[in-house]
GROMACS .gro file of N, CA and C in nm:
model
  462
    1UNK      N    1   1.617   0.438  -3.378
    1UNK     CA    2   1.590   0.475  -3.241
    1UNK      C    3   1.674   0.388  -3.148
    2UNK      N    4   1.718   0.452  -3.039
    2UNK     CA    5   1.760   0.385  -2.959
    2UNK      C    6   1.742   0.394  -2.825
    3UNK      N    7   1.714   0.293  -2.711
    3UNK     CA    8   1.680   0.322  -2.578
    3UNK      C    9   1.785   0.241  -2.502
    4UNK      N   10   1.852   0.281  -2.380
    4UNK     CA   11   1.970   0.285  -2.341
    4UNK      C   12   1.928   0.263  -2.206
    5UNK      N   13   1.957   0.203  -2.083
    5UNK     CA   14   1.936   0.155  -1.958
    5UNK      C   15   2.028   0.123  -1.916
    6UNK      N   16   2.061   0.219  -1.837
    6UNK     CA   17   2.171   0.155  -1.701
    6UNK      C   18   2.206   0.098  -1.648
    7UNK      N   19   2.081   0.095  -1.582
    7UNK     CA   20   2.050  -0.023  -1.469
    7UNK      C   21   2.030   0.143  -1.348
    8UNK      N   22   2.034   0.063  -1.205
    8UNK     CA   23   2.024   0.122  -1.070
    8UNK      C   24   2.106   0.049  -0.977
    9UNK      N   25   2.195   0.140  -0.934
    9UNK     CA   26   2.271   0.091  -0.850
    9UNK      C   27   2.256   0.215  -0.670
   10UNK      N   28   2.173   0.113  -0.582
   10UNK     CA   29   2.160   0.179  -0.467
   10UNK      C   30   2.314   0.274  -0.376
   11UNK      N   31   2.253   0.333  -0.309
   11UNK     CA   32   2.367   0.388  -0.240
   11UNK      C   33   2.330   0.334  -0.074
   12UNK      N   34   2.381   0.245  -0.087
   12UNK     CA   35   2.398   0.188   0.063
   12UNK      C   36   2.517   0.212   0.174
   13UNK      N   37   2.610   0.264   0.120
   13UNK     CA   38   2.737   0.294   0.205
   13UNK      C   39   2.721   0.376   0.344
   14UNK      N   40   2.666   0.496   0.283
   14UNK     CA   41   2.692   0.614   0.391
   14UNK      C   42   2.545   0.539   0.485
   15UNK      N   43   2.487   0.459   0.475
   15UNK     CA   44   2.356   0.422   0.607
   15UNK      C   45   2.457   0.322   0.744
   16UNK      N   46   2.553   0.281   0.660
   16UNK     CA   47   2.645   0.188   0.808
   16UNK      C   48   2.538   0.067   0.833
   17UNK      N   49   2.478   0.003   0.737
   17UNK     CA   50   2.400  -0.072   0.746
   17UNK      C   51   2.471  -0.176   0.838
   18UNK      N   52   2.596  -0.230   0.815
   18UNK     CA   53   2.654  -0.335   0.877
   18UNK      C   54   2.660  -0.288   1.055
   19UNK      N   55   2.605  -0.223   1.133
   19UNK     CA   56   2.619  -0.206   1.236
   19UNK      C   57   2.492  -0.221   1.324
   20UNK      N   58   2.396  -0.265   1.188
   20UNK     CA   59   2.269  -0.279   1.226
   20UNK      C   60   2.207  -0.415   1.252
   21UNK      N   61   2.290  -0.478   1.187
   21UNK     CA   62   2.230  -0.607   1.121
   21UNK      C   63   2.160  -0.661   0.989
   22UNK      N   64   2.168  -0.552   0.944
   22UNK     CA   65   2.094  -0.561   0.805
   22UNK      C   66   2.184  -0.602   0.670
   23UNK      N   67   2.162  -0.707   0.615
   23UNK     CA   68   2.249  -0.727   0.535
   23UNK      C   69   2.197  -0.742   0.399
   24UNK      N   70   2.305  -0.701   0.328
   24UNK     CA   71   2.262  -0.640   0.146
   24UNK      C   72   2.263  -0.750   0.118
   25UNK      N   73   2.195  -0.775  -0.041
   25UNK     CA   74   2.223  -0.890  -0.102
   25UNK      C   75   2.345  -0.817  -0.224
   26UNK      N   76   2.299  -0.913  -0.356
   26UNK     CA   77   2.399  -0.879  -0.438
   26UNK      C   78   2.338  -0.748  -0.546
   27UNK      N   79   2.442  -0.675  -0.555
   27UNK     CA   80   2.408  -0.530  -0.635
   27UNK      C   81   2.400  -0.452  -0.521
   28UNK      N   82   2.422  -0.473  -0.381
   28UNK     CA   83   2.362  -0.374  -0.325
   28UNK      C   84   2.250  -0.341  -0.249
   29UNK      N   85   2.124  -0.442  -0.290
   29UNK     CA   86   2.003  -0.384  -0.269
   29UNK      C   87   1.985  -0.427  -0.148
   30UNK      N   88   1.890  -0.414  -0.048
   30UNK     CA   89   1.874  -0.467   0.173
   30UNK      C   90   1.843  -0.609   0.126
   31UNK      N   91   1.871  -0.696   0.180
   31UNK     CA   92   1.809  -0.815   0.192
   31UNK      C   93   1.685  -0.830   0.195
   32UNK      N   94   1.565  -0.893   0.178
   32UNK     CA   95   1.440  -0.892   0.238
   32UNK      C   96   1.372  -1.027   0.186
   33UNK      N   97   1.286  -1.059   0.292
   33UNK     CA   98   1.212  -1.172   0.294
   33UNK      C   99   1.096  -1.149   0.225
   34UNK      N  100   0.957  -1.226   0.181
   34UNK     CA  101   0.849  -1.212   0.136
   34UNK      C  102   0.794  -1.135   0.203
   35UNK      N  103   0.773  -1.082   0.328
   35UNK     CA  104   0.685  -0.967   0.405
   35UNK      C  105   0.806  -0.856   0.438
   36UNK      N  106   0.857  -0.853   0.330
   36UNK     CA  107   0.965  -0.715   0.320
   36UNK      C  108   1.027  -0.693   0.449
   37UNK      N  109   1.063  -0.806   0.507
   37UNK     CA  110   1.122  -0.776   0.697
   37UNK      C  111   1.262  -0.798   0.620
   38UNK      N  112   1.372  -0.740   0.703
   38UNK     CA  113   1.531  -0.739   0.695
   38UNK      C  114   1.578  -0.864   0.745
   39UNK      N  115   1.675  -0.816   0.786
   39UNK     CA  116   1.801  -0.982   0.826
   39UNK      C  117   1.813  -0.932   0.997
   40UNK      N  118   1.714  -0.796   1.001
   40UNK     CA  119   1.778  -0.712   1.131
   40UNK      C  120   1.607  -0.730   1.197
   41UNK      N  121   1.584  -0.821   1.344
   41UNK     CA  122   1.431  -0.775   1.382
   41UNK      C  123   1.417  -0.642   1.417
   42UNK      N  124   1.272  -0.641   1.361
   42UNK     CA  125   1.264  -0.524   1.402
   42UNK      C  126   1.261  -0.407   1.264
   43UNK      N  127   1.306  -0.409   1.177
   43UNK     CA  128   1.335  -0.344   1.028
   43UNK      C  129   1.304  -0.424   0.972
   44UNK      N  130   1.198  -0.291   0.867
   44UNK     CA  131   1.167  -0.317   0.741
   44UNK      C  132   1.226  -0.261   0.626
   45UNK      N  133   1.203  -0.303   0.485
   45UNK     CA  134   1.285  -0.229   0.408
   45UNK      C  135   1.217  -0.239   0.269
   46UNK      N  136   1.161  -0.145   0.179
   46UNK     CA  137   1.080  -0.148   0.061
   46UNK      C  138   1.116  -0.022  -0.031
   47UNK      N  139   1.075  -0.045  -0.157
   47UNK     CA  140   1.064   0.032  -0.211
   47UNK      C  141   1.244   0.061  -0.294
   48UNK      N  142   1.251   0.109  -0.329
   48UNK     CA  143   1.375   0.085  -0.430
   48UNK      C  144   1.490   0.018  -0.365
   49UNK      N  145   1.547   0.053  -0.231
   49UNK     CA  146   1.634  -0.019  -0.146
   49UNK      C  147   1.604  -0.179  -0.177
   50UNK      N  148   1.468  -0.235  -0.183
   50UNK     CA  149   1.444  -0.359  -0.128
   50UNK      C  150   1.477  -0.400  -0.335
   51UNK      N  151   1.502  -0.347  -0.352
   51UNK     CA  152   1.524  -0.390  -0.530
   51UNK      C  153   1.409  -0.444  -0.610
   52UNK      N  154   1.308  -0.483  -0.509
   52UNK     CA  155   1.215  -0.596  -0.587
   52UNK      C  156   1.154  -0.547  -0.758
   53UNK      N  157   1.109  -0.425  -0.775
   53UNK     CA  158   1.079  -0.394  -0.924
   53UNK      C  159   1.108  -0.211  -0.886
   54UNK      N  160   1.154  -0.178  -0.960
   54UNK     CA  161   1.237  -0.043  -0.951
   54UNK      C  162   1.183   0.078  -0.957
   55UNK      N  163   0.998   0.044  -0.969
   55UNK     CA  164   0.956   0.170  -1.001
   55UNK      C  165   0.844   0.240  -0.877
   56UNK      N  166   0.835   0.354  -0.875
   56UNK     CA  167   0.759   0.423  -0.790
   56UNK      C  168   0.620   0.359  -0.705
   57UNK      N  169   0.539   0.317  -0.848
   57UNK     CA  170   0.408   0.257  -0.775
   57UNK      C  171   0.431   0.117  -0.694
   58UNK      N  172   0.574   0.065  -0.706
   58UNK     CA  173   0.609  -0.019  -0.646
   58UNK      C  174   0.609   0.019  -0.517
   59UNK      N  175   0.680   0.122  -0.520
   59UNK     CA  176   0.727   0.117  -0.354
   59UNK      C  177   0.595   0.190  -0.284
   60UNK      N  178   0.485   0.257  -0.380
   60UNK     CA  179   0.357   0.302  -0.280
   60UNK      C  180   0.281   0.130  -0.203
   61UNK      N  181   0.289   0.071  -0.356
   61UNK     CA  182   0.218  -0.036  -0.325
   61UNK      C  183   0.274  -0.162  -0.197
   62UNK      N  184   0.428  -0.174  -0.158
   62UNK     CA  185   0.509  -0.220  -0.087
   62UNK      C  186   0.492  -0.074   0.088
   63UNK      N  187   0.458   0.029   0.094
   63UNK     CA  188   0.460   0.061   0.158
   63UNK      C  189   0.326   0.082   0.219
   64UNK      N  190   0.189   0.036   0.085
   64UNK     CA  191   0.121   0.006   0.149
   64UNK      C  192   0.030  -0.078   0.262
   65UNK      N  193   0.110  -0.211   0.155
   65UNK     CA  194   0.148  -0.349   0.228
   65UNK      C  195   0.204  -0.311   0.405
   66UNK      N  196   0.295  -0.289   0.388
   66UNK     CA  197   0.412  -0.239   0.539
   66UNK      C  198   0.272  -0.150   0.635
   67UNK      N  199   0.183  -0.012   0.589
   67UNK     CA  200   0.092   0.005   0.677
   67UNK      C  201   0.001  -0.113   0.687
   68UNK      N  202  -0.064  -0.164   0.647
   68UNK     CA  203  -0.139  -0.292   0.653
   68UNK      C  204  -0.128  -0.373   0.738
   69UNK      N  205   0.023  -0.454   0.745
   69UNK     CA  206   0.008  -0.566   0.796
   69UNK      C  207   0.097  -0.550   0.898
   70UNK      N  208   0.169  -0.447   0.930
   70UNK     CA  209   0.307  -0.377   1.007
   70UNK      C  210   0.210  -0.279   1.131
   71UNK      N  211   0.212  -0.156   1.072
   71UNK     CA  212   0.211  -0.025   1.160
   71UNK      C  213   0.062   0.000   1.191
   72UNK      N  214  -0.064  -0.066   1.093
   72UNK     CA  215  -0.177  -0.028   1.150
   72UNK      C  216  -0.221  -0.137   1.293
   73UNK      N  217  -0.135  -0.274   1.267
   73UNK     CA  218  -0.135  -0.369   1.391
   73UNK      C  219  -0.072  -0.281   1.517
   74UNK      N  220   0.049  -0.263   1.484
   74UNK     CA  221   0.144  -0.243   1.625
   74UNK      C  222   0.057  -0.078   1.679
   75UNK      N  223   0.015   0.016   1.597
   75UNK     CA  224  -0.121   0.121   1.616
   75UNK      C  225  -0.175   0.052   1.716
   76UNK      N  226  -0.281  -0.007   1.669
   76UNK     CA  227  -0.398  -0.078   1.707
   76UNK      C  228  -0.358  -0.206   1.840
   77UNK      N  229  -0.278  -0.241   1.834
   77UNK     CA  230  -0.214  -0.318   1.975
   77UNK      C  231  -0.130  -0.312   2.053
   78UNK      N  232  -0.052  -0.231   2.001
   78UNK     CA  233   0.124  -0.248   2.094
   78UNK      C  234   0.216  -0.349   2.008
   79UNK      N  235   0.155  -0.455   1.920
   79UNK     CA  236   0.257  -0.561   1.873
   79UNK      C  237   0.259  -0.532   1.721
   80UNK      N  238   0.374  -0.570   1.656
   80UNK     CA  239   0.372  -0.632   1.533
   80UNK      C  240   0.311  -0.823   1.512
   81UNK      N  241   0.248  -0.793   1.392
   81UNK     CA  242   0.208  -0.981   1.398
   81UNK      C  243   0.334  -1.074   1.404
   82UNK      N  244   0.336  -1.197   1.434
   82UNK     CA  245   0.414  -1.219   1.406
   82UNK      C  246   0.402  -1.320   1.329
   83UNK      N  247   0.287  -1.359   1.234
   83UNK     CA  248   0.253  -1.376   1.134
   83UNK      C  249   0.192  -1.277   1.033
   84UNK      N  250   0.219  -1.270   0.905
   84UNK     CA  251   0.091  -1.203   0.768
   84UNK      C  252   0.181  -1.269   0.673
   85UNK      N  253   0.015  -1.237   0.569
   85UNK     CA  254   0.049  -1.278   0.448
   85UNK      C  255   0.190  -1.235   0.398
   86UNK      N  256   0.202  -1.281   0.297
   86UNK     CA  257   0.347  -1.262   0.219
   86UNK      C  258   0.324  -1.150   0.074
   87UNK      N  259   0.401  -1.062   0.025
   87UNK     CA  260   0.325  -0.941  -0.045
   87UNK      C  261   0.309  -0.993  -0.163
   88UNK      N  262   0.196  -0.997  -0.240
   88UNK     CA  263   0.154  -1.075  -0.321
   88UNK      C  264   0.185  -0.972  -0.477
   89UNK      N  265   0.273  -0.990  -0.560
   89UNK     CA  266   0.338  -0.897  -0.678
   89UNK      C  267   0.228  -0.899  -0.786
   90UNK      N  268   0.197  -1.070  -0.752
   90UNK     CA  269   0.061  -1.073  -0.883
   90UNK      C  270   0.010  -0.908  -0.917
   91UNK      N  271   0.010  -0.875  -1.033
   91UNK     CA  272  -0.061  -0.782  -1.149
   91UNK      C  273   0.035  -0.685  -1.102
   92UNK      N  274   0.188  -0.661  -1.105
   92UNK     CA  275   0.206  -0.553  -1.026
   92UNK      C  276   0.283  -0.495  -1.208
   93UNK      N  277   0.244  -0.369  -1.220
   93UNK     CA  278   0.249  -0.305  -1.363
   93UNK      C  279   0.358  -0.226  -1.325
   94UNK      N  280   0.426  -0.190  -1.478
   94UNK     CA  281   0.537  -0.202  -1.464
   94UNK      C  282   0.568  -0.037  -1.616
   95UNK      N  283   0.623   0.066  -1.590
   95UNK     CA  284   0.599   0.132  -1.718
   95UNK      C  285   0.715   0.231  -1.714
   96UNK      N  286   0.806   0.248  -1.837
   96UNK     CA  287   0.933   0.312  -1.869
   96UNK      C  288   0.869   0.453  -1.975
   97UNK      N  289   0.896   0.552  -1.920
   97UNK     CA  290   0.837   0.684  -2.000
   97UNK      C  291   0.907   0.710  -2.079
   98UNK      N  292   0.970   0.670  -2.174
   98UNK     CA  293   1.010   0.651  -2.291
   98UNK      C  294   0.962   0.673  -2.389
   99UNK      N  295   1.008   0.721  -2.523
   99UNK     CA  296   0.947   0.718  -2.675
   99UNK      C  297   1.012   0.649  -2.743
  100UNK      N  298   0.922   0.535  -2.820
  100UNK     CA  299   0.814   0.467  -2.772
  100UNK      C  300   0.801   0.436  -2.599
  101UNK      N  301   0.694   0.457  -2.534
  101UNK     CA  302   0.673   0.420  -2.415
  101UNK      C  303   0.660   0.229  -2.368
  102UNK      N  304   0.673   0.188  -2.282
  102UNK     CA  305   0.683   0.052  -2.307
  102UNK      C  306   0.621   0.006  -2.117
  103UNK      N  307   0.542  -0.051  -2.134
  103UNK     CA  308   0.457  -0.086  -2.025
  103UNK      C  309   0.376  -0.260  -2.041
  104UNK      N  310   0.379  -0.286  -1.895
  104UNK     CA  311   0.304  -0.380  -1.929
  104UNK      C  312   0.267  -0.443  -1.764
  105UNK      N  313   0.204  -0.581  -1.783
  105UNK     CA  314   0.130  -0.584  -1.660
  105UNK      C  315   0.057  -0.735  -1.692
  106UNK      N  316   0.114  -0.800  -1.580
  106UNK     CA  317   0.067  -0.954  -1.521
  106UNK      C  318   0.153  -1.032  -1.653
  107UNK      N  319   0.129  -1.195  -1.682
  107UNK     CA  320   0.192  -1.251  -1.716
  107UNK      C  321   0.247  -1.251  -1.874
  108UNK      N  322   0.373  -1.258  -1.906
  108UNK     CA  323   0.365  -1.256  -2.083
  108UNK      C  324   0.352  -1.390  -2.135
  109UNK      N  325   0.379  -1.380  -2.269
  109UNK     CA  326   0.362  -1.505  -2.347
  109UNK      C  327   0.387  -1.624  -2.276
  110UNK      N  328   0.582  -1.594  -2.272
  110UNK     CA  329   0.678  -1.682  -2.232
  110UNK      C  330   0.617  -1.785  -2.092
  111UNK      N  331   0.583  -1.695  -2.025
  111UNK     CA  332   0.530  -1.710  -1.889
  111UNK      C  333   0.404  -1.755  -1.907
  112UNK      N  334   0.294  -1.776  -1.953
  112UNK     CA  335   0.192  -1.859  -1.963
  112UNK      C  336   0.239  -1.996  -2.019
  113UNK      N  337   0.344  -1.965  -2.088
  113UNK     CA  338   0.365  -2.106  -2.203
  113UNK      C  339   0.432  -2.197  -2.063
  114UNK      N  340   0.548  -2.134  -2.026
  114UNK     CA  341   0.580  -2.188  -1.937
  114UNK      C  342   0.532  -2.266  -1.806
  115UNK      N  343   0.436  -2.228  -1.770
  115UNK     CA  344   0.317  -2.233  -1.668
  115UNK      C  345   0.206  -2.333  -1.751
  116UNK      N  346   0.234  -2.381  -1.841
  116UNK     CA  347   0.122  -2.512  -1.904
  116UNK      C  348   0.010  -2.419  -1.976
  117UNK      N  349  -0.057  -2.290  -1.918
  117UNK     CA  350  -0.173  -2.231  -1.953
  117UNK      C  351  -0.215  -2.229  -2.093
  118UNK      N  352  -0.315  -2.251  -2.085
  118UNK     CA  353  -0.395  -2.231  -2.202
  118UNK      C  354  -0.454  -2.102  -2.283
  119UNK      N  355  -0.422  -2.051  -2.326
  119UNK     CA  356  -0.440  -1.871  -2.360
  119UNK      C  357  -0.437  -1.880  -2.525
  120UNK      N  358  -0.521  -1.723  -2.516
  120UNK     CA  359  -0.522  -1.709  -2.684
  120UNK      C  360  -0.495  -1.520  -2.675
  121UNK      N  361  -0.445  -1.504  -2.748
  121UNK     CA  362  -0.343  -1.295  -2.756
  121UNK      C  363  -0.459  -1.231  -2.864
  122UNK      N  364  -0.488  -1.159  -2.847
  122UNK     CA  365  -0.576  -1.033  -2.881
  122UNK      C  366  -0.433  -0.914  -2.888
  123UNK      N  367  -0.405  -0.863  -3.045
  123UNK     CA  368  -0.322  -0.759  -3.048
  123UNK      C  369  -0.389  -0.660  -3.101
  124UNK      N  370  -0.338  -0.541  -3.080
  124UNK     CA  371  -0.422  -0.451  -3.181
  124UNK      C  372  -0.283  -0.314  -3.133
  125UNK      N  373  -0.295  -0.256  -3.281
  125UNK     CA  374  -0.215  -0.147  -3.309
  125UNK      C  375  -0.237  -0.037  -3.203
  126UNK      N  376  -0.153   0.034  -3.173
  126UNK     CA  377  -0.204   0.135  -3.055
  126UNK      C  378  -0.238   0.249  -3.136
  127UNK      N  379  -0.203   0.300  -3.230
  127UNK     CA  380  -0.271   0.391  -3.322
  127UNK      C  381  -0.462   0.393  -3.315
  128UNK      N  382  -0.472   0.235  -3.288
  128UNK     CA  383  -0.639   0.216  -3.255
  128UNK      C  384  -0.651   0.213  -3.089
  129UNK      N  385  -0.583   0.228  -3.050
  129UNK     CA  386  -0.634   0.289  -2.910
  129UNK      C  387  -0.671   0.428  -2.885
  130UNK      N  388  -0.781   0.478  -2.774
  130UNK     CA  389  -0.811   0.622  -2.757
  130UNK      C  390  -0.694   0.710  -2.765
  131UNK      N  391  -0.588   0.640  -2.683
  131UNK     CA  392  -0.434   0.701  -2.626
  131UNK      C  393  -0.370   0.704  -2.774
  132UNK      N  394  -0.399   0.597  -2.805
  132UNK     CA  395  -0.308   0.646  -2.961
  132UNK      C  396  -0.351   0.752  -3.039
  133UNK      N  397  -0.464   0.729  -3.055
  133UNK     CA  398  -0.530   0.816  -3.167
  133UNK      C  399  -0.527   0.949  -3.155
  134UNK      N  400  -0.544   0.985  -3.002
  134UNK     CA  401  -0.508   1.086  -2.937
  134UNK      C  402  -0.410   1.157  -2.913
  135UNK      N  403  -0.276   1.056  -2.952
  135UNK     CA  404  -0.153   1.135  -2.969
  135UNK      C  405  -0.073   1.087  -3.137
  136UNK      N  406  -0.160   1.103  -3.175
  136UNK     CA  407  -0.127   1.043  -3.318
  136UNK      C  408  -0.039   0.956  -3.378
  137UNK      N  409  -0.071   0.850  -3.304
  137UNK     CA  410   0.068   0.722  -3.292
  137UNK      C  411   0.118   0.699  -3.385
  138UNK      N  412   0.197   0.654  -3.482
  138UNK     CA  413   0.173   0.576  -3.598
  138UNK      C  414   0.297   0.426  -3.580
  139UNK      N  415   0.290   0.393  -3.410
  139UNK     CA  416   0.393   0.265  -3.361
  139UNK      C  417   0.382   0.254  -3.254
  140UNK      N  418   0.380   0.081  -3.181
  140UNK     CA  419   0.329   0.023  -3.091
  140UNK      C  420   0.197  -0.074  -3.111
  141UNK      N  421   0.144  -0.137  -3.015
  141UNK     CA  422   0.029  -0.220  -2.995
  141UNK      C  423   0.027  -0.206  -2.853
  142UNK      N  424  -0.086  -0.293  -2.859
  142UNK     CA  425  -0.203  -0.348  -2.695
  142UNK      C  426  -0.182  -0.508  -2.709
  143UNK      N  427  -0.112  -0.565  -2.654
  143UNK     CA  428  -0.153  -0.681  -2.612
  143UNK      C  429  -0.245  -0.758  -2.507
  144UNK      N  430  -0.343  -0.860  -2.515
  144UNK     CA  431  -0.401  -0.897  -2.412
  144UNK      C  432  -0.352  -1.058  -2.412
  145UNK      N  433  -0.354  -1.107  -2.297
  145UNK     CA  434  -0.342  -1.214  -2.293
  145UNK      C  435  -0.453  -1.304  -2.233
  146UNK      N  436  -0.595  -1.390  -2.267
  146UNK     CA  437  -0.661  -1.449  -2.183
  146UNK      C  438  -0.639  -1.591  -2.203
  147UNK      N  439  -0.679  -1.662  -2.056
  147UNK     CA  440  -0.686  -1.808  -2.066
  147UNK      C  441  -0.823  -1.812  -2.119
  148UNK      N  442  -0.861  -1.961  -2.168
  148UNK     CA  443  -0.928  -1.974  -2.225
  148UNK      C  444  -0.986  -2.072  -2.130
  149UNK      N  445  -1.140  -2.125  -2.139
  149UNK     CA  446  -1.195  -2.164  -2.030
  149UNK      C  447  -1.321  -2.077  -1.955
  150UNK      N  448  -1.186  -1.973  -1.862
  150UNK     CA  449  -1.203  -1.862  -1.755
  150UNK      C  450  -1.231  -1.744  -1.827
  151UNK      N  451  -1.144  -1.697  -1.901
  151UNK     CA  452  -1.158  -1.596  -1.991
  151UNK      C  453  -1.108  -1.480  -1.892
  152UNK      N  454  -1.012  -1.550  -1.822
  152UNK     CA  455  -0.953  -1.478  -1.727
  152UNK      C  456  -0.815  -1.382  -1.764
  153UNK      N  457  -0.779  -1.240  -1.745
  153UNK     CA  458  -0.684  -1.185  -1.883
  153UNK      C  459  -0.554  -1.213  -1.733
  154UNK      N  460  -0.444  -1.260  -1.859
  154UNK     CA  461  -0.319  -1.300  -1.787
  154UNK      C  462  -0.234  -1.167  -1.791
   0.00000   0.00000   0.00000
């Protein structure tokens, strides 16, 4: 088997971004700060442009952020804040529709180890999942990751 990835490369040309103030980073993608604001006041920028993770529920979840802390204020007052939180990625899931399909969500191994945490992995074949069994898997697993302590899943 083999699975093959491109990559994504935005089309920023034909917007004349440079006349705006808005400036790309590298690959292409808008610049953007932690509350998804541009290099330009006044503009925002999310969702595949802003590069941050490439997939759809990203950019609902980034544009939900943007009504939130953006457009239901300046609604509701006349202003944008000129403070909010910063968009918080924690648990943000992540899934390639692929065969085998390949998904996943909040921290991996590497990344707990790295981070000092204390954790113990729960695997199990996906053939024993409902979803597996249900499509008659016979390849893949479920990984979980919890700290131990909290019993909090990473």
């Amino acid at each position: 088997q083999l699975l093959v990835v491109t990559g994504v490369k935005p089309v920023t040309e034909a917007l004349k971004l440079e006349a705006t103030g808005v400036e790309l980073r590298a690959g292409g993608f808008v610049k953007v700060d932690e509350c998804l604001r541009t290099t330009c006041d006044g503009i925002w920028c999310f969702g595949d442009m802003a590069g941050n993770y490439l997939f759809r529920h990203c950019a609902n979840f980034e544009g939900e952020y943007l009504l939130e802390h953006v457009l239901h204020p300046l609604k509701e007052t006349g202003q944008v804040p000129k403070e909010y939180p910063a968009i918080d990625y924690t648990g943000m899931p992540y899934a390639v529709f692929s065969n085998p399909q390949v998904a996943g969500v909040g921290l991996t191994e590497e990344e707990c180890t790295a981070q000092g945490l204390s954790f113990v992995k729960g695997v199990n074949p996906y053939a024993k999942s409902a979803m597996g069994d249900a499509r008659l898997s016979d390849h893949g697993f479920a990984k979980l990751l919890i700290e131990v302590g909290t019993r909090k899943i990473l």
